[in-house]
Each structure stands twice: as C-alpha cells, then as structure tokens.
JSON list of C-alpha atoms in Angstrom, two decimals:
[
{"chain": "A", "resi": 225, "resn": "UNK", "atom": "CA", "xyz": [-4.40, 12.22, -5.13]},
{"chain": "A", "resi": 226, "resn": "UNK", "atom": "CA", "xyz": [-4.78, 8.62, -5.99]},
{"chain": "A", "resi": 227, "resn": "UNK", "atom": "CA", "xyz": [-4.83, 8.77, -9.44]},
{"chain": "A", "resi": 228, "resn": "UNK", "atom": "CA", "xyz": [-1.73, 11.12, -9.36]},
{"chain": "A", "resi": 229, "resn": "UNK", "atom": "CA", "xyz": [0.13, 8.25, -7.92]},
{"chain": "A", "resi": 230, "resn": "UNK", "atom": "CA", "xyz": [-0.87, 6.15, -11.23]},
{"chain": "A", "resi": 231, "resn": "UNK", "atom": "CA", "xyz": [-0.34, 8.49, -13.22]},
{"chain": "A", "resi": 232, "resn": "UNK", "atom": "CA", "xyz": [3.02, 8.57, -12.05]},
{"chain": "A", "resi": 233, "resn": "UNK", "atom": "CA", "xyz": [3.31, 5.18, -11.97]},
{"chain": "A", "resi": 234, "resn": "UNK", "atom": "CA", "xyz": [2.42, 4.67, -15.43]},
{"chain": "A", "resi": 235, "resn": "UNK", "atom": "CA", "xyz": [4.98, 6.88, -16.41]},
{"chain": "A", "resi": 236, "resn": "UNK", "atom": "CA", "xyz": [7.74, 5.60, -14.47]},
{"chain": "A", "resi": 237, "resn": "UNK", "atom": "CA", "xyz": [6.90, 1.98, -15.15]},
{"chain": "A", "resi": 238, "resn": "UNK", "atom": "CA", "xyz": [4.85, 1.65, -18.99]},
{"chain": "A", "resi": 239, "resn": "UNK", "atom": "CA", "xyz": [5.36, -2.16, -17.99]},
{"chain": "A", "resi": 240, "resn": "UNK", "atom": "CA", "xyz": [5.14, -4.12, -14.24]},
{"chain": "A", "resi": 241, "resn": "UNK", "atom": "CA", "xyz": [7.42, -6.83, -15.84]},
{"chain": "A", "resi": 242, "resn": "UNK", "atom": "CA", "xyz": [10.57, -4.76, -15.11]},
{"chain": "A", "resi": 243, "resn": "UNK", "atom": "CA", "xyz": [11.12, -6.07, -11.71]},
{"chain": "A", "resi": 244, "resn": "UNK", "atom": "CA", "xyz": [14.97, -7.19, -10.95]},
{"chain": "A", "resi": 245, "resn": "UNK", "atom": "CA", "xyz": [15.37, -11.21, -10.64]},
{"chain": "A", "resi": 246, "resn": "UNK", "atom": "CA", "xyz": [14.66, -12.07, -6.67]},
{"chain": "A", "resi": 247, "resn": "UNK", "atom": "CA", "xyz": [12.80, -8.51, -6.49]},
{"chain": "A", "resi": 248, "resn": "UNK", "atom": "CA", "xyz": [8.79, -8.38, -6.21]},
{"chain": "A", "resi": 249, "resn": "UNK", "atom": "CA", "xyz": [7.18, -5.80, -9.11]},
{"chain": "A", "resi": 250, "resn": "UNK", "atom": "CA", "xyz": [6.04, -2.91, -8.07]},
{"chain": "A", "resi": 251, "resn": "UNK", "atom": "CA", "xyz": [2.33, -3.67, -7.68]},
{"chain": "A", "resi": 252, "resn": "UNK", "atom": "CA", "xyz": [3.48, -6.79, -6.02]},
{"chain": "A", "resi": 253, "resn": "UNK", "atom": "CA", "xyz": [5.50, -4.59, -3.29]},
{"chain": "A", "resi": 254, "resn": "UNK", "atom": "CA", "xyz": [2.70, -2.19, -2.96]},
{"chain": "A", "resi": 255, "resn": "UNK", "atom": "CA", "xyz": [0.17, -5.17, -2.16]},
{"chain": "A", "resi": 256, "resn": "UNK", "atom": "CA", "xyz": [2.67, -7.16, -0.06]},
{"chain": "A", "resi": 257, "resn": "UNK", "atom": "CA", "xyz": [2.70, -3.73, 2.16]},
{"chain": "A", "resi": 258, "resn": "UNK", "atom": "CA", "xyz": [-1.38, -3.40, 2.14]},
{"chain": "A", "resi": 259, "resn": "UNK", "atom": "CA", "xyz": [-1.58, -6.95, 2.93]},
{"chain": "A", "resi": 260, "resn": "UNK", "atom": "CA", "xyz": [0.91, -6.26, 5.82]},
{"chain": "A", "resi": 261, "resn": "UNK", "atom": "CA", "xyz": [-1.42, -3.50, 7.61]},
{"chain": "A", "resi": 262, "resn": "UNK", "atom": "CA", "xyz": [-4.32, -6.13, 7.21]},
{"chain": "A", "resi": 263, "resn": "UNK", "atom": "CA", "xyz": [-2.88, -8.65, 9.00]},
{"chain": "A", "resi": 264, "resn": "UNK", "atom": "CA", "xyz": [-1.08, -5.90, 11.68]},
{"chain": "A", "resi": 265, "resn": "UNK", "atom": "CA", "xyz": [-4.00, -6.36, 13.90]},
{"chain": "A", "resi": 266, "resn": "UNK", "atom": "CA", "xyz": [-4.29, -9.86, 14.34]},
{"chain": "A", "resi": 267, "resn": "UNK", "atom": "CA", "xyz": [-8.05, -10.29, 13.47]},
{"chain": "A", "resi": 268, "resn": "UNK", "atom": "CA", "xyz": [-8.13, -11.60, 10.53]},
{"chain": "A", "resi": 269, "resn": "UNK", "atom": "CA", "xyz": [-8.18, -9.74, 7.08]},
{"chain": "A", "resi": 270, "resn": "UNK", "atom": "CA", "xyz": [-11.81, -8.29, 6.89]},
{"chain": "A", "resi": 271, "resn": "UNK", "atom": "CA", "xyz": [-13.83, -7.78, 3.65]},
{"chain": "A", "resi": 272, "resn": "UNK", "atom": "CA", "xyz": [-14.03, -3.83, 4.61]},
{"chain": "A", "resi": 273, "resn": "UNK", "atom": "CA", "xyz": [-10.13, -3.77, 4.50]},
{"chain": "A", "resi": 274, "resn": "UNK", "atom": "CA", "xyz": [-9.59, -6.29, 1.42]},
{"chain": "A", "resi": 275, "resn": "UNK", "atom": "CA", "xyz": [-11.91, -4.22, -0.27]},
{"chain": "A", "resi": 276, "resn": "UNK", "atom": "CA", "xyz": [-10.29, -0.90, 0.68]},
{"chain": "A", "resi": 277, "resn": "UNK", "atom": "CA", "xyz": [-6.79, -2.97, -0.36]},
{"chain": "A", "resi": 278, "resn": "UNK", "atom": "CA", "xyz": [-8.77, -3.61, -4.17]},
{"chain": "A", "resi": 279, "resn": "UNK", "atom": "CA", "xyz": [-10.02, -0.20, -4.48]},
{"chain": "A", "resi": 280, "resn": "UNK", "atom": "CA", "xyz": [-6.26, 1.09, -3.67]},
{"chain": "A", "resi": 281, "resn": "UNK", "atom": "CA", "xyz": [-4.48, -1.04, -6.06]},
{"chain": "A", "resi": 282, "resn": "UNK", "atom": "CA", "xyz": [-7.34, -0.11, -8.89]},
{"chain": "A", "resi": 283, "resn": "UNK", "atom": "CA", "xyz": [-6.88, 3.42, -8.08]},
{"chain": "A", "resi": 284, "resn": "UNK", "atom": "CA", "xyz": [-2.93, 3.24, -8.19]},
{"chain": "A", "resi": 285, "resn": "UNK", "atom": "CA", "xyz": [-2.36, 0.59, -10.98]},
{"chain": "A", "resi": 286, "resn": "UNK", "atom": "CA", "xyz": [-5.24, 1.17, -13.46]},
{"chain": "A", "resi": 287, "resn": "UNK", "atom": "CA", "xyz": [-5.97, -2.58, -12.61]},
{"chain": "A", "resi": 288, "resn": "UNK", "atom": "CA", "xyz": [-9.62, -4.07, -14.20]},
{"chain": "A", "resi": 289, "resn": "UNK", "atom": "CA", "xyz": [-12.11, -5.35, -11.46]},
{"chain": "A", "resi": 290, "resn": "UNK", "atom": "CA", "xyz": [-10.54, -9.23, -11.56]},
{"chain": "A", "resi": 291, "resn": "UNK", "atom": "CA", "xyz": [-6.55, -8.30, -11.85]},
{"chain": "A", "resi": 292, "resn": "UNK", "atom": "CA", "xyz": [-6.69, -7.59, -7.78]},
{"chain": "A", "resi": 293, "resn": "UNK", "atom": "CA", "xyz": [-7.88, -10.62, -6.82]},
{"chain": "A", "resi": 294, "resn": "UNK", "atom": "CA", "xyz": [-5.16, -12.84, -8.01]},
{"chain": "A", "resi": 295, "resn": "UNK", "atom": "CA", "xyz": [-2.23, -9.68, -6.47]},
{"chain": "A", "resi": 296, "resn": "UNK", "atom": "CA", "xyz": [-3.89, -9.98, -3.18]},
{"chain": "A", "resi": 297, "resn": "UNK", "atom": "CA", "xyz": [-3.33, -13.81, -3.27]},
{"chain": "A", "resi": 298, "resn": "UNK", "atom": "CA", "xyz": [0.02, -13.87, -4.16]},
{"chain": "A", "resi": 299, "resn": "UNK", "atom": "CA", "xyz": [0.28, -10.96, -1.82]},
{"chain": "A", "resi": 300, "resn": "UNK", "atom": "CA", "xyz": [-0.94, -12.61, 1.16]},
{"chain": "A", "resi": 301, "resn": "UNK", "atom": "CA", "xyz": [1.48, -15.74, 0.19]},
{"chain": "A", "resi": 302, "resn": "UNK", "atom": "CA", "xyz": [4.38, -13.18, 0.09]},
{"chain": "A", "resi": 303, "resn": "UNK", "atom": "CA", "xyz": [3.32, -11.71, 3.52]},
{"chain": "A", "resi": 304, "resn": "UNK", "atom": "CA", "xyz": [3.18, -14.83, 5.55]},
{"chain": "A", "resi": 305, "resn": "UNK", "atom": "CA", "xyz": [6.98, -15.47, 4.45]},
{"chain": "A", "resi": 306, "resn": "UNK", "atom": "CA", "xyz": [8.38, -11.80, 4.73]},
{"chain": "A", "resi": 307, "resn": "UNK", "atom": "CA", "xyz": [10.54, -11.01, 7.48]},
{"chain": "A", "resi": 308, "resn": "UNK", "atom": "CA", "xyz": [11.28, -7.95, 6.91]},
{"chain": "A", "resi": 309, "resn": "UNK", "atom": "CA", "xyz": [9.86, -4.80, 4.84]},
{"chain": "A", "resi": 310, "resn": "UNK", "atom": "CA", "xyz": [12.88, -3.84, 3.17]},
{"chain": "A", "resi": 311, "resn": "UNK", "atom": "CA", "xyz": [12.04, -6.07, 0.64]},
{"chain": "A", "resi": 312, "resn": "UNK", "atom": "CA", "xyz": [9.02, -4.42, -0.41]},
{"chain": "A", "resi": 313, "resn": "UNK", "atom": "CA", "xyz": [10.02, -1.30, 0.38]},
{"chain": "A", "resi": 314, "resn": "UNK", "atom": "CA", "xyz": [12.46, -0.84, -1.72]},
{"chain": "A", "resi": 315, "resn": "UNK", "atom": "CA", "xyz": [11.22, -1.26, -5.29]},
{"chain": "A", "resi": 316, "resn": "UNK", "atom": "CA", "xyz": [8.77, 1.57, -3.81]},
{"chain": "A", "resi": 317, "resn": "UNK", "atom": "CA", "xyz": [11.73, 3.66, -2.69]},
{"chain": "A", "resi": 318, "resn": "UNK", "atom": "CA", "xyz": [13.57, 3.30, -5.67]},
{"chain": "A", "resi": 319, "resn": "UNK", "atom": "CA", "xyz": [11.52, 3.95, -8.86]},
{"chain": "A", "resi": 320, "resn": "UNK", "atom": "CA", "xyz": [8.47, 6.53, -6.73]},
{"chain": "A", "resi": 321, "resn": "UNK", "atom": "CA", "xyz": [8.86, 10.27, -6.59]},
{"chain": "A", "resi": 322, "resn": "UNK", "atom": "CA", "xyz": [8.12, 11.56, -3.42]},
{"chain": "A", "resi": 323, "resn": "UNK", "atom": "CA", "xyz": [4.26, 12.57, -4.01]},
{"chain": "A", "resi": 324, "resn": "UNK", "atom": "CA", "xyz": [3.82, 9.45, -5.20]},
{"chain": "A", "resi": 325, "resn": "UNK", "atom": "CA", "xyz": [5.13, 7.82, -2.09]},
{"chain": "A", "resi": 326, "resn": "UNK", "atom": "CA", "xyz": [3.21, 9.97, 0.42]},
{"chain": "A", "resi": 327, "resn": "UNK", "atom": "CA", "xyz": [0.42, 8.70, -1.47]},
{"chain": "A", "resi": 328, "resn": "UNK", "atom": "CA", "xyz": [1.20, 5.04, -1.28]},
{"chain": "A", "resi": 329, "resn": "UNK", "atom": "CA", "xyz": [1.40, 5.77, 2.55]},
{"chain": "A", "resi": 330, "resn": "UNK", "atom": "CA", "xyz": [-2.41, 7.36, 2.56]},
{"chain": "A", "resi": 331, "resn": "UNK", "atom": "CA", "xyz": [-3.90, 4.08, 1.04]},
{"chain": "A", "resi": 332, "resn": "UNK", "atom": "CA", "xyz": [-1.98, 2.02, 3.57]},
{"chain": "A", "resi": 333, "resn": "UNK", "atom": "CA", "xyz": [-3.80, 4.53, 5.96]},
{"chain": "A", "resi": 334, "resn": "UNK", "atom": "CA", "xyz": [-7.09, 3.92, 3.95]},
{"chain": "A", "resi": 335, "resn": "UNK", "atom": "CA", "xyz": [-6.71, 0.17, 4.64]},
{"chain": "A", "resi": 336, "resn": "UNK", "atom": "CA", "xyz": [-5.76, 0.19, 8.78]},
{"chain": "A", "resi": 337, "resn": "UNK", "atom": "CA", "xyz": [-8.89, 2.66, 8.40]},
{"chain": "A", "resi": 338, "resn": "UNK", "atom": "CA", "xyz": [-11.50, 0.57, 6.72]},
{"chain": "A", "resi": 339, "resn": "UNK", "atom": "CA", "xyz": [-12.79, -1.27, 9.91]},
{"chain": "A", "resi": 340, "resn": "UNK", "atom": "CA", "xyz": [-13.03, 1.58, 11.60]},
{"chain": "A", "resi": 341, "resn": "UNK", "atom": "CA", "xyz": [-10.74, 0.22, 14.00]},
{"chain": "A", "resi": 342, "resn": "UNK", "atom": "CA", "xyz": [-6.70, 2.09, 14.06]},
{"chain": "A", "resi": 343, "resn": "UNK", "atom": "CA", "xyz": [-4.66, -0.78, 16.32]},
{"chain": "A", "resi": 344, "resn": "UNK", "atom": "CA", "xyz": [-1.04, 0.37, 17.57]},
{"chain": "A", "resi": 345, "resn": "UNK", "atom": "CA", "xyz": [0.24, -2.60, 15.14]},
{"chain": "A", "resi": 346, "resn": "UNK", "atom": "CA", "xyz": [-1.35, -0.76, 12.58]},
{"chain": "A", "resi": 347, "resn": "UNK", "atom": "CA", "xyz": [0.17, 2.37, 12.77]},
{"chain": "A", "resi": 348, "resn": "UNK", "atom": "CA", "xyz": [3.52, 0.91, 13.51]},
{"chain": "A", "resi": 349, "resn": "UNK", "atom": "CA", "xyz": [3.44, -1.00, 10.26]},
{"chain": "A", "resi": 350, "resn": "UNK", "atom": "CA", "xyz": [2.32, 2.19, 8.63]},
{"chain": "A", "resi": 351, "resn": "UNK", "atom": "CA", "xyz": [5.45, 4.13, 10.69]},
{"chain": "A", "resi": 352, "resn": "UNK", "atom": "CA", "xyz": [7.68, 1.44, 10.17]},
{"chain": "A", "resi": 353, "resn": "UNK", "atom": "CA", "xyz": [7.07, 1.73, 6.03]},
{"chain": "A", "resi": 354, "resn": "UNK", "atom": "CA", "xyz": [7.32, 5.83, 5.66]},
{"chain": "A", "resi": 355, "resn": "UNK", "atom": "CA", "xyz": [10.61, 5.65, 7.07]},
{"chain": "A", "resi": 356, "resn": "UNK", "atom": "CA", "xyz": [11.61, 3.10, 4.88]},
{"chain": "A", "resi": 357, "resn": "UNK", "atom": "CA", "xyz": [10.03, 5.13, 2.10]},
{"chain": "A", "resi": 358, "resn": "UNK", "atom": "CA", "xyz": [11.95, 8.58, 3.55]},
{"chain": "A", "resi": 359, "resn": "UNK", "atom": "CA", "xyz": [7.81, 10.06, 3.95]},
{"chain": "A", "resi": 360, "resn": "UNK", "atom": "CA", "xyz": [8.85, 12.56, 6.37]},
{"chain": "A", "resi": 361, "resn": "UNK", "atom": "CA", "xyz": [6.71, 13.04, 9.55]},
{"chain": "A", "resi": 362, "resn": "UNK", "atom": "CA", "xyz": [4.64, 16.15, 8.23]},
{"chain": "A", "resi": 363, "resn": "UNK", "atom": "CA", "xyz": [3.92, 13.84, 4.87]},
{"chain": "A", "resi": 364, "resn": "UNK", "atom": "CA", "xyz": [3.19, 11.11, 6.95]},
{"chain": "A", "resi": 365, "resn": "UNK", "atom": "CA", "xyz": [0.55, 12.86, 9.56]},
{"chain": "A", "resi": 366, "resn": "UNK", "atom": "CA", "xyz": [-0.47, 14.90, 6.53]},
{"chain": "A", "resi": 367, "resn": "UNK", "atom": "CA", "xyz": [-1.41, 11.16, 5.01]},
{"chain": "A", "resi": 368, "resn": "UNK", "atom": "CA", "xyz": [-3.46, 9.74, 7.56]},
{"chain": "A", "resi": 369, "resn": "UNK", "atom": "CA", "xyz": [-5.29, 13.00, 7.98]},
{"chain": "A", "resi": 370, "resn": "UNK", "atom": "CA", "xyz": [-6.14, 12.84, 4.54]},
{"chain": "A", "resi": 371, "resn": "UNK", "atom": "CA", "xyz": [-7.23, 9.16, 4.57]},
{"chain": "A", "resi": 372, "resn": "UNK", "atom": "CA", "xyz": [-9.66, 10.13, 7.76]},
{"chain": "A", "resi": 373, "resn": "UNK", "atom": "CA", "xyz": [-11.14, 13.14, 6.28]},
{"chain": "A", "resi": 374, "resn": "UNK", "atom": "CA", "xyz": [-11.84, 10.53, 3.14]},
{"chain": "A", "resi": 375, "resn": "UNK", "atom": "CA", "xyz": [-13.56, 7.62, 5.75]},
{"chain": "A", "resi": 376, "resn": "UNK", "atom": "CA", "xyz": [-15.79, 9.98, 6.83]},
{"chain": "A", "resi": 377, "resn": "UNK", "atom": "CA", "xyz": [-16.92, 11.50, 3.52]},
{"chain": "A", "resi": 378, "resn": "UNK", "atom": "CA", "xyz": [-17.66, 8.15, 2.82]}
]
C-alpha cells in the first residue's frame, strides 16, 4: 500500500522542487507531519520511531538510505516552529488522491506505533491531520488497523 502512495507520488510530482515560494515540498510536509507524531508524546523522539519515520519516507519517496537523514533534520527544525498543521497539510491535500492520502495517514500510524506505546497526543495529532487531509473516519480507522496488523507481523 506503501509503494502505491509513491507510485502516485511519482506521478503527480516527477520533481519535489515544485513547491510554491513560502510552501514546504511535499516530502518536506509529509516529514514535518511524521516528525509531529514523534514529538506528540513528549518523550523524546526514539530510534524505533525515527526509524519507522526513515523507512516511511523511503517507502513513499523512493528516497536512497542517506536522503532521510538530512529531511528529518530539516523536519524536526520545521516542527519546533510550526504552529499549526495547515501548513503541512495542505501541499498533502492539494496535489494527493485520496488512496494516497489514507496511506500517508497509515505511516503516521506506523510511527505513533513503533514504540509500542499509542499516547492520546498521538492519536490526536494523527485525528487532527485526516481531517485536514478530508481521510474520512472509516479510511482513518481502516489506517491504523492496517498499521497494527503490520507491527505485529513484524
């Protein structure tokens, strides 16, 4: 399901330089948002949910092994500023089919997942970005089933 969400993206966007002046790319959106759910709960980002962040935008972007490192940085800069999630939302909103967004919304659920440890800031991030992304409800349970059933294949 990932990699349809790539796929897509690749054909929507052949380039990530497209971003509007004063708008974050794509990928940078999509990490800003990842980066958001890590630092929901308060802990501290851990290395299971940085790593689950990496493996997401890999899956998504067709990034190599180093090109996440760098997005994550800039990422967590962006986060600390943000004050709100329109910001990041929209670029998602805007140029994602709806698959494609349900998607996005499973690898956030991937990420709150990876310590094994779902806080309430978690999910309301999560909430809080599938209505901004107009995931409906179903889509949006549907999702974080999805992203359990995966943690515990694993």
């Amino acid at each position: 399901m990932l990699r349809a969400f790539r796929d897509l993206l690749n054909d929507i966007l052949p380039s990530d330089t497209a971003a509007p002046p004063g708008e974050p790319s794509l990928r940078l959106a999509a990490a800003v948002l990842l980066m958001e759910v890590m630092r929901a709960d308060g802990g501290g980002i851990g290395a299971d949910e940085r790593h689950a962040a990496a493996v997401a935008l890999q899956e998504q972007f067709g990034l190599a092994d180093g090109e996440w490192e760098p997005l994550l940085r800039q990422a967590e800069q962006e986060s600390r500023t943000a004050y709100d999630y329109f910001r990041f939302t929209n670029p998602l909103d805007q140029q994602l089919a709806q698959p494609a967004k349900v998607d996005f919304i499973e690898a956030m659920w991937r990420v709150a997942l990876a310590d094994d440890q779902l806080g309430v800031a978690e999910n309301s991030v999560i909430r809080q970005v599938a209505e901004l992304l107009h995931v409906t409800h179903g889509e949006y349970i549907a999702a974080k089933l999805h992203a359990r059933e995966a943690q515990g294949a694993a």
